[in-house]
XYZ file of N, CA, C and O in Angstrom:
656
model
N -16.131 -3.989 -7.709
C -14.963 -4.836 -7.469
C -15.444 -6.239 -7.118
O -16.379 -6.407 -6.363
N -14.790 -7.208 -7.651
C -15.139 -8.599 -7.398
C -14.376 -9.083 -6.178
O -13.295 -9.639 -6.296
N -14.972 -8.914 -5.002
C -14.273 -9.208 -3.751
C -13.841 -10.667 -3.688
O -12.675 -10.975 -3.484
N -14.777 -11.583 -3.864
C -14.438 -12.997 -3.756
C -13.547 -13.471 -4.900
O -12.682 -14.318 -4.707
N -13.735 -12.927 -6.091
C -12.953 -13.347 -7.253
C -11.464 -13.086 -7.044
O -10.626 -13.857 -7.518
N -11.120 -12.016 -6.329
C -9.718 -11.688 -6.091
C -8.997 -12.763 -5.287
O -7.782 -12.872 -5.339
N -9.760 -13.551 -4.533
C -9.151 -14.528 -3.641
C -9.473 -15.978 -4.014
O -9.145 -16.891 -3.277
N -10.083 -16.198 -5.182
C -10.383 -17.566 -5.625
C -9.116 -18.319 -6.013
O -8.948 -19.487 -5.681
N -8.207 -17.663 -6.718
C -6.992 -18.321 -7.188
C -6.109 -18.789 -6.031
O -5.612 -19.919 -6.067
N -5.880 -17.974 -4.994
C -5.077 -18.479 -3.876
C -5.705 -19.705 -3.205
O -4.998 -20.660 -2.877
N -7.022 -19.704 -3.058
C -7.682 -20.861 -2.450
C -7.471 -22.104 -3.322
O -7.211 -23.198 -2.810
N -7.558 -21.938 -4.637
C -7.333 -23.056 -5.559
C -5.879 -23.532 -5.482
O -5.600 -24.730 -5.486
N -4.947 -22.576 -5.378
C -3.530 -22.930 -5.270
C -3.235 -23.771 -4.049
O -2.446 -24.721 -4.100
N -3.872 -23.433 -2.937
C -3.680 -24.217 -1.719
C -4.121 -25.665 -1.932
O -3.440 -26.602 -1.515
N -5.264 -25.826 -2.590
C -5.790 -27.182 -2.832
C -4.900 -27.947 -3.817
O -4.550 -29.104 -3.578
N -4.544 -27.307 -4.919
C -3.826 -28.005 -5.986
C -2.385 -28.337 -5.630
O -1.856 -29.357 -6.075
N -1.733 -27.472 -4.863
C -0.314 -27.692 -4.565
C -0.077 -28.379 -3.228
O 1.063 -28.645 -2.868
N -1.152 -28.641 -2.496
C -0.991 -29.315 -1.213
C -0.133 -28.528 -0.245
O 0.864 -29.027 0.257
N -0.510 -27.315 0.010
C 0.265 -26.426 0.879
C 0.338 -26.971 2.302
O -0.499 -27.769 2.726
N 1.349 -26.517 3.025
C 1.511 -26.926 4.411
C 0.381 -26.331 5.256
O -0.300 -25.386 4.839
N 0.210 -26.858 6.441
C -0.838 -26.367 7.337
C -0.603 -24.888 7.661
O -1.553 -24.098 7.707
N 0.650 -24.522 7.862
C 0.964 -23.120 8.167
C 0.636 -22.195 7.010
O 0.102 -21.101 7.211
N 0.956 -22.630 5.786
C 0.631 -21.824 4.607
C -0.875 -21.708 4.422
O -1.395 -20.639 4.113
N -1.578 -22.827 4.617
C -3.046 -22.791 4.495
C -3.648 -21.815 5.501
O -4.500 -20.996 5.155
N -3.189 -21.902 6.736
C -3.718 -21.028 7.787
C -3.447 -19.558 7.456
O -4.320 -18.706 7.601
N -2.246 -19.275 7.005
C -1.873 -17.900 6.680
C -2.692 -17.373 5.503
O -3.245 -16.262 5.561
N -2.809 -18.154 4.439
C -3.584 -17.711 3.274
C -5.056 -17.559 3.646
O -5.704 -16.590 3.245
N -5.579 -18.481 4.421
C -6.979 -18.371 4.839
C -7.204 -17.091 5.647
O -8.223 -16.420 5.496
N -6.242 -16.758 6.516
C -6.360 -15.522 7.293
C -6.338 -14.308 6.359
O -7.157 -13.400 6.497
N -5.404 -14.299 5.408
C -5.307 -13.181 4.457
C -6.585 -13.077 3.627
O -7.105 -11.982 3.410
N -7.089 -14.210 3.163
C -8.309 -14.204 2.359
C -9.474 -13.643 3.181
O -10.227 -12.793 2.701
N -9.616 -14.103 4.407
C -10.695 -13.598 5.278
C -10.555 -12.092 5.478
O -11.506 -11.329 5.315
N -9.342 -11.650 5.783
C -9.114 -10.220 5.998
C -9.350 -9.440 4.704
O -9.947 -8.364 4.722
N -8.897 -9.986 3.587
C -9.091 -9.323 2.295
C -10.561 -9.178 1.946
O -10.984 -8.139 1.418
N -11.336 -10.196 2.246
C -12.782 -10.108 1.992
C -13.431 -9.067 2.891
O -14.293 -8.306 2.450
N -13.019 -9.047 4.168
C -13.549 -8.029 5.082
C -13.168 -6.634 4.603
O -13.983 -5.710 4.632
N -11.918 -6.486 4.170
C -11.468 -5.194 3.669
C -12.194 -4.827 2.380
O -12.494 -3.664 2.134
N -12.494 -5.813 1.554
C -13.262 -5.569 0.337
C -14.657 -5.042 0.653
O -15.159 -4.135 -0.015
N -15.278 -5.609 1.677
C -16.598 -5.122 2.101
C -16.489 -3.690 2.635
O -17.351 -2.851 2.365
N -15.429 -3.429 3.372
C -15.192 -2.076 3.876
C -14.996 -1.108 2.718
O -15.533 0.009 2.731
N -14.264 -1.534 1.713
C -14.048 -0.711 0.530
C -15.384 -0.351 -0.122
O -15.604 0.805 -0.500
N -16.275 -1.312 -0.229
C -17.593 -1.038 -0.809
C -18.353 0.004 0.026
O -19.045 0.860 -0.523
N -18.209 -0.068 1.331
C -18.885 0.913 2.195
C -18.288 2.305 1.996
O -19.013 3.297 1.959
N -16.968 2.377 1.871
C -16.334 3.672 1.600
C -16.801 4.229 0.265
O -17.099 5.414 0.143
N -16.858 3.385 -0.750
C -17.311 3.838 -2.068
C -18.747 4.338 -2.001
O -19.087 5.366 -2.606
N -19.588 3.634 -1.250
C -20.980 4.055 -1.102
C -21.063 5.393 -0.371
O -21.860 6.269 -0.736
N -20.222 5.570 0.645
C -20.204 6.840 1.377
C -19.781 7.978 0.455
O -20.407 9.046 0.447
N -18.747 7.748 -0.324
C -18.277 8.788 -1.252
C -19.366 9.148 -2.251
O -19.534 10.325 -2.598
N -20.108 8.147 -2.716
C -21.175 8.400 -3.678
C -22.374 9.102 -3.046
O -23.062 9.886 -3.699
N -22.637 8.796 -1.768
C -23.852 9.294 -1.120
C -23.703 10.688 -0.517
O -24.698 11.388 -0.355
N -22.494 11.083 -0.187
C -22.329 12.349 0.516
C -22.584 13.540 -0.396
O -22.263 13.507 -1.576
N -23.166 14.571 0.208
C -23.369 15.824 -0.523
C -22.180 16.760 -0.322
O -22.057 17.770 -1.007
N -21.311 16.402 0.603
C -20.177 17.257 0.948
C -18.997 17.008 0.016
O -18.431 15.905 0.008
N -18.586 18.011 -0.754
C -17.421 17.831 -1.624
C -16.150 17.482 -0.849
O -15.339 16.676 -1.310
N -15.973 18.054 0.340
C -14.756 17.762 1.102
C -14.764 16.322 1.602
O -13.740 15.642 1.559
N -15.919 15.839 2.051
C -16.008 14.447 2.487
C -15.769 13.510 1.312
O -15.032 12.530 1.426
N -16.358 13.808 0.166
C -16.169 12.985 -1.030
C -14.680 12.937 -1.393
O -14.139 11.878 -1.716
N -14.021 14.084 -1.327
C -12.603 14.162 -1.663
C -11.780 13.307 -0.694
O -10.950 12.492 -1.118
N -11.999 13.483 0.599
C -11.216 12.755 1.604
C -11.494 11.254 1.557
O -10.561 10.440 1.622
N -12.755 10.882 1.436
C -13.085 9.465 1.365
C -12.528 8.869 0.067
O -12.093 7.714 0.047
N -12.483 9.661 -0.986
C -11.868 9.199 -2.225
C -10.402 8.842 -2.034
O -9.910 7.865 -2.611
N -9.700 9.603 -1.205
C -8.302 9.271 -0.900
C -8.214 7.933 -0.170
O -7.326 7.119 -0.443
N -9.139 7.713 0.750
C -9.169 6.440 1.485
C -9.483 5.294 0.523
O -8.865 4.227 0.593
N -10.428 5.514 -0.379
C -10.802 4.480 -1.354
C -9.586 4.070 -2.183
O -9.358 2.875 -2.415
N -8.790 5.045 -2.616
C -7.584 4.716 -3.391
C -6.659 3.810 -2.587
O -6.135 2.820 -3.108
N -6.450 4.157 -1.305
C -5.592 3.331 -0.449
C -6.190 1.947 -0.245
O -5.485 0.944 -0.311
N -7.486 1.889 0.031
C -8.138 0.601 0.291
C -8.109 -0.308 -0.932
O -7.940 -1.516 -0.798
N -8.248 0.253 -2.114
C -8.142 -0.559 -3.335
C -6.742 -1.160 -3.447
O -6.582 -2.327 -3.794
N -5.746 -0.329 -3.172
C -4.361 -0.820 -3.239
C -4.142 -1.894 -2.167
O -3.537 -2.934 -2.432
N -4.648 -1.676 -0.950
C -4.499 -2.662 0.126
C -5.144 -3.989 -0.280
O -4.563 -5.059 -0.064
N -6.326 -3.906 -0.855
C -7.048 -5.116 -1.275
C -6.228 -5.878 -2.330
O -6.058 -7.096 -2.240
N -5.700 -5.143 -3.296
C -4.884 -5.759 -4.354
C -3.638 -6.410 -3.768
O -3.284 -7.539 -4.120
N -2.972 -5.721 -2.848
C -1.744 -6.253 -2.247
C -2.036 -7.513 -1.443
O -1.281 -8.487 -1.513
N -3.126 -7.514 -0.683
C -3.478 -8.719 0.069
C -3.706 -9.900 -0.870
O -3.243 -11.013 -0.604
N -4.413 -9.659 -1.969
C -4.647 -10.731 -2.941
C -3.322 -11.213 -3.532
O -3.128 -12.420 -3.729
N -2.400 -10.299 -3.802
C -1.099 -10.680 -4.363
C -0.265 -11.480 -3.366
O 0.422 -12.436 -3.742
N -0.313 -11.104 -2.089
C 0.431 -11.853 -1.066
C -0.149 -13.265 -0.945
O 0.597 -14.252 -0.905
N -1.475 -13.361 -0.893
C -2.118 -14.680 -0.810
C -1.746 -15.525 -2.021
O -1.463 -16.725 -1.894
N -1.726 -14.910 -3.179
C -1.360 -15.601 -4.427
C 0.070 -16.139 -4.337
O 0.340 -17.276 -4.705
N 0.988 -15.309 -3.858
C 2.398 -15.705 -3.771
C 2.594 -16.859 -2.797
O 3.370 -17.780 -3.063
N 1.886 -16.822 -1.683
C 2.023 -17.901 -0.701
C 1.397 -19.182 -1.227
O 1.977 -20.267 -1.114
N 0.208 -19.064 -1.814
C -0.533 -20.248 -2.247
C 0.110 -20.951 -3.428
O 0.128 -22.177 -3.493
N 0.615 -20.193 -4.383
C 1.152 -20.780 -5.610
C 2.672 -20.798 -5.647
O 3.262 -21.351 -6.572
N 3.301 -20.146 -4.708
C 4.744 -19.996 -4.763
C 5.081 -18.829 -5.670
O 4.201 -18.225 -6.275
N 6.317 -18.511 -5.759
C 6.735 -17.365 -6.564
C 6.734 -17.768 -8.033
O 7.358 -18.755 -8.425
N 6.031 -16.989 -8.820
C 5.975 -17.216 -10.261
C 6.788 -16.113 -10.925
O 6.403 -14.950 -10.877
N 7.939 -16.435 -11.521
C 8.773 -15.386 -12.126
C 7.995 -14.552 -13.146
O 7.215 -15.081 -13.917
N 8.204 -13.251 -13.100
C 7.614 -12.293 -14.040
C 6.087 -12.252 -14.017
O 5.468 -11.796 -14.952
N 5.493 -12.745 -12.948
C 4.041 -12.680 -12.834
C 3.620 -11.298 -12.367
O 4.260 -10.694 -11.521
N 2.546 -10.795 -12.941
C 2.046 -9.483 -12.537
C 1.070 -9.599 -11.381
O 0.592 -8.601 -10.876
N 0.745 -10.801 -10.959
C -0.231 -10.989 -9.894
C 0.387 -11.541 -8.621
O -0.312 -11.982 -7.741
N 1.692 -11.535 -8.521
C 2.365 -12.102 -7.373
C 3.392 -11.117 -6.826
O 4.057 -10.429 -7.584
N 3.527 -11.112 -5.518
C 4.553 -10.288 -4.890
C 5.886 -11.012 -5.053
O 6.044 -12.138 -4.583
N 6.849 -10.418 -5.742
C 8.126 -11.108 -5.975
C 8.981 -11.150 -4.711
O 8.845 -10.307 -3.827
N 9.837 -12.129 -4.658
C 10.805 -12.183 -3.553
C 11.931 -11.201 -3.875
O 12.362 -11.104 -5.015
N 12.395 -10.502 -2.845
C 13.505 -9.577 -3.096
C 14.791 -10.348 -3.369
O 14.949 -11.475 -2.938
N 15.666 -9.713 -4.077
C 16.960 -10.304 -4.379
C 17.887 -9.222 -4.896
O 17.479 -8.094 -5.119
N 19.119 -9.557 -5.067
C 20.093 -8.583 -5.540
C 20.102 -8.622 -7.059
O 20.742 -9.477 -7.664
N 19.375 -7.671 -7.661
C 19.270 -7.626 -9.117
C 19.711 -6.286 -9.689
O 19.866 -6.162 -10.888
N 19.852 -5.303 -8.849
C 20.117 -3.953 -9.337
C 21.615 -3.681 -9.455
O 22.422 -4.208 -8.701
N 21.941 -2.826 -10.390
C 23.320 -2.369 -10.552
C 23.606 -1.319 -9.491
O 22.700 -0.656 -8.975
N 24.880 -1.142 -9.187
C 25.268 -0.177 -8.165
C 24.737 1.219 -8.460
O 24.346 1.942 -7.550
N 24.691 1.605 -9.730
C 24.201 2.940 -10.089
C 22.728 3.098 -9.705
O 22.308 4.161 -9.249
N 21.942 2.038 -9.870
C 20.530 2.114 -9.500
C 20.357 2.152 -7.980
O 19.457 2.814 -7.473
N 21.221 1.444 -7.268
C 21.178 1.501 -5.802
C 21.526 2.914 -5.347
O 20.874 3.470 -4.446
N 22.530 3.520 -5.980
C 22.900 4.897 -5.626
C 21.751 5.860 -5.907
O 21.482 6.765 -5.124
N 21.054 5.676 -7.020
C 19.888 6.518 -7.332
C 18.793 6.324 -6.282
O 18.134 7.276 -5.879
N 18.629 5.096 -5.823
C 17.644 4.824 -4.769
C 18.020 5.578 -3.501
O 17.154 6.142 -2.822
N 19.303 5.632 -3.187
C 19.758 6.384 -2.016
C 19.481 7.875 -2.180
O 19.105 8.551 -1.223
N 19.672 8.395 -3.382
C 19.373 9.803 -3.666
C 17.878 10.060 -3.454
O 17.478 11.053 -2.843
N 17.057 9.163 -3.970
C 15.605 9.310 -3.792
C 15.215 9.231 -2.322
O 14.341 9.975 -1.853
N 15.855 8.355 -1.572
C 15.597 8.242 -0.138
C 15.916 9.557 0.568
O 15.119 10.054 1.373
N 17.055 10.131 0.247
C 17.419 11.425 0.841
C 16.402 12.500 0.448
O 16.033 13.350 1.276
N 15.933 12.455 -0.789
C 14.930 13.421 -1.246
C 13.627 13.264 -0.482
O 12.986 14.263 -0.119
N 13.217 12.038 -0.225
C 11.981 11.809 0.541
C 12.127 12.368 1.963
O 11.188 12.954 2.505
N 13.303 12.208 2.538
C 13.526 12.730 3.894
C 13.490 14.260 3.895
O 12.923 14.871 4.799
N 14.083 14.874 2.878
C 14.015 16.337 2.757
C 12.576 16.793 2.532
O 12.119 17.775 3.122
N 11.864 16.073 1.676
C 10.469 16.402 1.391
C 9.641 16.331 2.665
O 8.803 17.200 2.923
N 9.877 15.323 3.485
C 9.156 15.171 4.759
C 9.400 16.386 5.645
O 8.474 16.936 6.256
N 10.651 16.842 5.711
C 10.983 18.019 6.533
C 10.309 19.275 5.983
O 9.793 20.102 6.750
N 10.290 19.411 4.656
C 9.614 20.565 4.033
C 8.112 20.525 4.302
O 7.495 21.559 4.585
N 7.538 19.355 4.207
C 6.100 19.230 4.475
C 5.781 19.562 5.929
O 4.743 20.164 6.223
N 6.674 19.193 6.821
C 6.469 19.515 8.239
C 6.460 21.032 8.437
O 5.626 21.573 9.165
N 7.378 21.729 7.758
C 7.402 23.196 7.838
C 6.125 23.786 7.235
O 5.534 24.718 7.787
N 5.699 23.229 6.106
C 4.463 23.698 5.480
C 3.279 23.470 6.409
O 2.420 24.350 6.560
N 3.254 22.338 7.064
C 2.156 22.026 7.985
C 2.078 23.067 9.099
O 0.982 23.521 9.459
N 3.223 23.446 9.636
C 3.235 24.491 10.679
C 2.689 25.798 10.139
O 1.917 26.487 10.812
N 3.082 26.136 8.915
C 2.624 27.399 8.322
C 1.128 27.374 8.028
O 0.472 28.411 8.016
N 0.594 26.195 7.755
C -0.830 26.079 7.450
C -1.704 25.956 8.697
O -2.928 25.908 8.577
N -1.092 25.938 9.862
C -1.883 25.766 11.088
C -2.927 26.871 11.254
O -3.972 26.658 11.872
N -2.677 28.042 10.699
C -3.650 29.137 10.774
C -4.893 28.838 9.933
O -5.939 29.460 10.119
N -4.782 27.877 9.034
C -5.903 27.524 8.154
C -6.609 26.262 8.664
O -6.983 25.388 7.894
N -6.818 26.194 9.968
C -7.396 25.000 10.593
C -8.819 24.714 10.118
O -9.327 23.613 10.301
N -9.461 25.676 9.487
C -10.821 25.470 8.995
C -10.834 24.943 7.550
O -11.886 24.879 6.927
N -9.663 24.551 7.037
C -9.570 23.985 5.691
C -9.078 22.543 5.790
O -8.678 22.080 6.865
N -9.047 21.870 4.660
C -8.493 20.515 4.582
C -6.976 20.527 4.466
O -6.326 19.491 4.607
N -6.408 21.669 4.198
C -4.991 21.751 3.860
C -4.059 21.128 4.895
O -3.185 20.324 4.520
N -4.178 21.464 6.193
C -3.259 20.833 7.154
C -3.391 19.308 7.177
O -2.391 18.592 7.249
N -4.617 18.816 7.089
C -4.827 17.371 7.077
C -4.173 16.744 5.851
O -3.499 15.711 5.950
N -4.346 17.346 4.680
C -3.757 16.794 3.463
C -2.231 16.778 3.532
O -1.592 15.827 3.070
N -1.649 17.789 4.130
C -0.192 17.797 4.286
C 0.234 16.701 5.261
O 1.257 16.036 5.051
N -0.557 16.453 6.314
C -0.257 15.345 7.225
C -0.275 14.010 6.479
O 0.587 13.157 6.698
N -1.252 13.833 5.601
C -1.338 12.610 4.800
C -0.117 12.500 3.898
O 0.470 11.414 3.750
N 0.300 13.602 3.300
C 1.486 13.589 2.443
C 2.738 13.260 3.252
O 3.632 12.540 2.764
N 2.814 13.750 4.492
C 3.955 13.425 5.351
C 3.984 11.918 5.634
O 5.048 11.288 5.597
N 2.821 11.345 5.896
C 2.754 9.900 6.132
C 3.182 9.142 4.873
O 3.882 8.125 4.962
N 2.788 9.639 3.698
C 3.225 9.010 2.444
C 4.737 9.110 2.283
O 5.384 8.145 1.863
N 5.312 10.249 2.620
C 6.771 10.395 2.536
C 7.462 9.405 3.466
O 8.480 8.807 3.100
N 6.912 9.239 4.666
C 7.469 8.247 5.596
C 7.400 6.849 4.986
O 8.357 6.078 5.062
N 6.274 6.535 4.360
C 6.088 5.227 3.727
C 7.079 5.057 2.574
O 7.725 4.016 2.450
N 7.219 6.079 1.748
C 8.155 6.009 0.620
C 9.576 5.781 1.123
O 10.335 4.984 0.551
N 9.943 6.476 2.198
C 11.288 6.323 2.759
C 11.501 4.893 3.263
O 12.578 4.322 3.068
N 10.496 4.318 3.898
C 10.617 2.933 4.370
C 10.821 1.982 3.195
O 11.629 1.050 3.266
N 10.091 2.192 2.112
C 10.222 1.337 0.938
C 11.617 1.472 0.330
O 12.291 0.479 0.038
N 12.065 2.701 0.145
C 13.386 2.930 -0.456
C 14.496 2.396 0.434
O 15.484 1.829 -0.060
N 14.357 2.557 1.737
C 15.346 2.027 2.669
C 15.426 0.500 2.553
O 16.511 -0.079 2.551
N 14.287 -0.134 2.414
C 14.249 -1.593 2.234
C 14.998 -1.982 0.947
O 15.783 -2.929 0.948
N 14.731 -1.258 -0.129
C 15.397 -1.551 -1.410
C 16.909 -1.428 -1.257
O 17.663 -2.308 -1.692
N 17.369 -0.363 -0.614
C 18.800 -0.177 -0.420
C 19.377 -1.324 0.400
O 20.417 -1.893 0.041
N 18.715 -1.686 1.494
C 19.222 -2.768 2.341
C 19.248 -4.101 1.603
O 20.185 -4.891 1.775
N 18.254 -4.361 0.753
C 18.214 -5.621 0.008
C 19.367 -5.740 -0.977
O 19.871 -6.819 -1.221
N 19.769 -4.615 -1.542
C 20.811 -4.658 -2.566
C 22.198 -4.355 -2.013
O 23.167 -4.382 -2.752
N 22.279 -4.105 -0.717
C 23.566 -3.829 -0.101
C 24.247 -5.125 0.332
O 25.382 -5.103 0.778
N 23.555 -6.219 0.221
C 24.113 -7.514 0.662
C 25.231 -7.970 -0.199
O 25.357 -7.828 -1.325
Protein backbone atom coordinates (compact mmCIF):
# COMPACT_ATOMS: atom_id res chain seq x y z
CA UNK A 1 0.00 0.00 0.00
CA UNK A 2 1.27 3.44 -0.87
CA UNK A 3 0.83 5.15 2.50
CA UNK A 4 2.10 8.59 1.55
CA UNK A 5 0.58 8.51 -1.95
CA UNK A 6 -2.92 8.22 -0.47
CA UNK A 7 -2.49 11.61 1.18
CA UNK A 8 -0.54 13.56 -1.47
CA UNK A 9 -3.65 14.89 -3.23
CA UNK A 10 -5.24 16.41 -0.10
CA UNK A 11 -1.97 18.18 0.73
CA UNK A 12 -1.84 19.56 -2.83
CA UNK A 13 -5.49 20.64 -2.59
CA UNK A 14 -4.77 22.65 0.53
CA UNK A 15 -1.95 24.49 -1.25
CA UNK A 16 -3.77 25.07 -4.54
CA UNK A 17 -7.13 26.17 -3.15
CA UNK A 18 -5.82 28.28 -0.30
CA UNK A 19 -7.74 26.49 2.42
CA UNK A 20 -8.58 28.19 5.70
CA UNK A 21 -6.34 27.68 8.71
CA UNK A 22 -8.96 25.42 10.29
CA UNK A 23 -9.23 23.26 7.17
CA UNK A 24 -5.44 23.03 6.89
CA UNK A 25 -5.13 22.01 10.53
CA UNK A 26 -7.87 19.40 10.20
CA UNK A 27 -6.48 17.89 6.98
CA UNK A 28 -2.96 17.87 8.40
CA UNK A 29 -4.24 16.02 11.47
CA UNK A 30 -6.10 13.48 9.29
CA UNK A 31 -3.05 13.02 7.06
CA UNK A 32 -0.78 12.46 10.08
CA UNK A 33 -3.24 9.99 11.59
CA UNK A 34 -3.74 8.26 8.23
CA UNK A 35 0.00 7.82 7.81
CA UNK A 36 0.30 6.42 11.33
CA UNK A 37 -2.60 4.08 10.63
CA UNK A 38 -0.96 3.08 7.34
CA UNK A 39 2.19 2.10 9.23
CA UNK A 40 0.06 0.14 11.68
CA UNK A 41 -1.63 -1.59 8.76
CA UNK A 42 1.78 -2.67 7.44
CA UNK A 43 2.61 -4.12 10.86
CA UNK A 44 -0.67 -6.06 10.93
CA UNK A 45 0.01 -7.39 7.43
CA UNK A 46 3.50 -8.45 8.49
CA UNK A 47 2.09 -10.19 11.57
CA UNK A 48 -0.47 -12.05 9.47
CA UNK A 49 2.27 -13.15 7.08
CA UNK A 50 4.71 -14.15 9.83
CA UNK A 51 2.46 -16.11 12.15
CA UNK A 52 2.37 -19.89 12.03
CA UNK A 53 -1.01 -19.90 13.75
CA UNK A 54 -3.96 -20.24 11.35
CA UNK A 55 -6.32 -18.72 13.92
CA UNK A 56 -4.08 -15.69 14.46
CA UNK A 57 -3.70 -15.24 10.70
CA UNK A 58 -7.48 -15.42 10.31
CA UNK A 59 -8.21 -12.92 13.10
CA UNK A 60 -5.48 -10.50 12.08
CA UNK A 61 -6.76 -10.76 8.52
CA UNK A 62 -10.11 -9.44 9.75
CA UNK A 63 -8.32 -6.51 11.37
CA UNK A 64 -6.35 -5.87 8.16
CA UNK A 65 -9.61 -5.63 6.19
CA UNK A 66 -10.94 -3.04 8.66
CA UNK A 67 -7.66 -1.10 8.74
CA UNK A 68 -7.53 -0.91 4.94
CA UNK A 69 -11.06 0.48 4.90
CA UNK A 70 -10.19 2.95 7.70
CA UNK A 71 -7.12 4.12 5.78
CA UNK A 72 -9.17 4.61 2.60
CA UNK A 73 -11.91 6.51 4.46
CA UNK A 74 -9.40 8.84 6.12
CA UNK A 75 -7.86 9.61 2.72
CA UNK A 76 -11.35 10.28 1.29
CA UNK A 77 -12.28 12.62 4.17
CA UNK A 78 -9.00 14.53 3.76
CA UNK A 79 -9.66 14.73 0.01
CA UNK A 80 -13.18 16.10 0.55
CA UNK A 81 -12.00 18.76 2.98
CA UNK A 82 -8.97 19.79 0.95
CA UNK A 83 -10.61 19.97 -2.47
CA UNK A 84 -14.22 20.52 -1.52
CA UNK A 85 -16.99 18.25 -2.65
CA UNK A 86 -16.52 16.98 -6.18
CA UNK A 87 -19.83 15.67 -7.58
CA UNK A 88 -19.74 12.01 -8.64
CA UNK A 89 -16.15 11.59 -7.50
CA UNK A 90 -15.16 8.12 -6.38
CA UNK A 91 -12.40 9.48 -4.15
CA UNK A 92 -14.41 11.89 -2.04
CA UNK A 93 -16.89 11.47 0.78
CA UNK A 94 -20.12 13.02 -0.55
CA UNK A 95 -22.22 15.40 1.48
CA UNK A 96 -25.54 13.91 2.52
CA UNK A 97 -28.70 15.30 1.04
CA UNK A 98 -32.26 14.36 0.28
CA UNK A 99 -31.95 12.36 -2.93
CA UNK A 100 -33.85 9.17 -2.24
CA UNK A 101 -37.44 8.37 -3.08
CA UNK A 102 -39.80 7.50 -0.26
CA UNK A 103 -39.81 3.84 -1.33
CA UNK A 104 -36.03 3.65 -0.90
CA UNK A 105 -36.26 5.31 2.52
CA UNK A 106 -38.88 2.73 3.50
CA UNK A 107 -36.58 -0.08 2.31
CA UNK A 108 -33.80 1.44 4.41
CA UNK A 109 -36.12 1.30 7.43
CA UNK A 110 -36.84 -2.37 6.69
CA UNK A 111 -33.11 -3.07 6.51
CA UNK A 112 -32.58 -1.20 9.79
CA UNK A 113 -35.20 -3.35 11.49
CA UNK A 114 -33.52 -6.45 10.02
CA UNK A 115 -30.13 -5.40 11.40
CA UNK A 116 -31.69 -4.98 14.85
CA UNK A 117 -33.28 -8.44 14.64
CA UNK A 118 -29.99 -9.88 13.39
CA UNK A 119 -28.18 -8.32 16.37
CA UNK A 120 -30.66 -9.97 18.77
CA UNK A 121 -30.24 -13.34 17.01
CA UNK A 122 -26.47 -13.05 17.17
CA UNK A 123 -26.69 -12.28 20.88
CA UNK A 124 -28.68 -15.50 21.39
CA UNK A 125 -26.16 -17.41 19.28
CA UNK A 126 -23.32 -15.95 21.34
CA UNK A 127 -24.92 -17.25 24.54
CA UNK A 128 -25.32 -20.69 22.99
CA UNK A 129 -21.69 -20.71 21.88
CA UNK A 130 -20.39 -19.85 25.35
CA UNK A 131 -19.70 -23.56 25.91
CA UNK A 132 -17.23 -23.38 23.02
CA UNK A 133 -14.93 -20.90 24.78
CA UNK A 134 -11.89 -22.74 23.41
CA UNK A 135 -12.83 -21.80 19.82
CA UNK A 136 -12.91 -18.55 17.86
CA UNK A 137 -16.66 -18.82 17.41
CA UNK A 138 -17.85 -16.66 20.33
CA UNK A 139 -15.35 -13.95 19.43
CA UNK A 140 -16.41 -13.98 15.76
CA UNK A 141 -20.06 -13.64 16.74
CA UNK A 142 -19.11 -10.68 18.98
CA UNK A 143 -17.41 -9.07 15.97
CA UNK A 144 -20.53 -9.70 13.88
CA UNK A 145 -22.67 -8.11 16.61
CA UNK A 146 -20.45 -5.02 16.51
CA UNK A 147 -20.85 -4.96 12.71
CA UNK A 148 -24.63 -5.16 13.08
CA UNK A 149 -24.50 -2.23 15.49
CA UNK A 150 -22.40 -0.30 12.96
CA UNK A 151 -24.78 -1.16 10.10
CA UNK A 152 -27.74 0.00 12.19
CA UNK A 153 -26.02 3.32 12.92
CA UNK A 154 -25.37 3.84 9.21
CA UNK A 155 -28.93 2.97 8.20
CA UNK A 156 -30.36 5.15 10.96
CA UNK A 157 -28.28 8.06 9.66
CA UNK A 158 -29.60 7.48 6.12
CA UNK A 159 -33.19 7.46 7.36
CA UNK A 160 -32.68 10.65 9.38
CA UNK A 161 -31.01 12.42 6.43
CA UNK A 162 -33.92 11.67 4.13
CA UNK A 163 -36.65 12.33 6.67
CA UNK A 164 -36.05 16.08 6.48
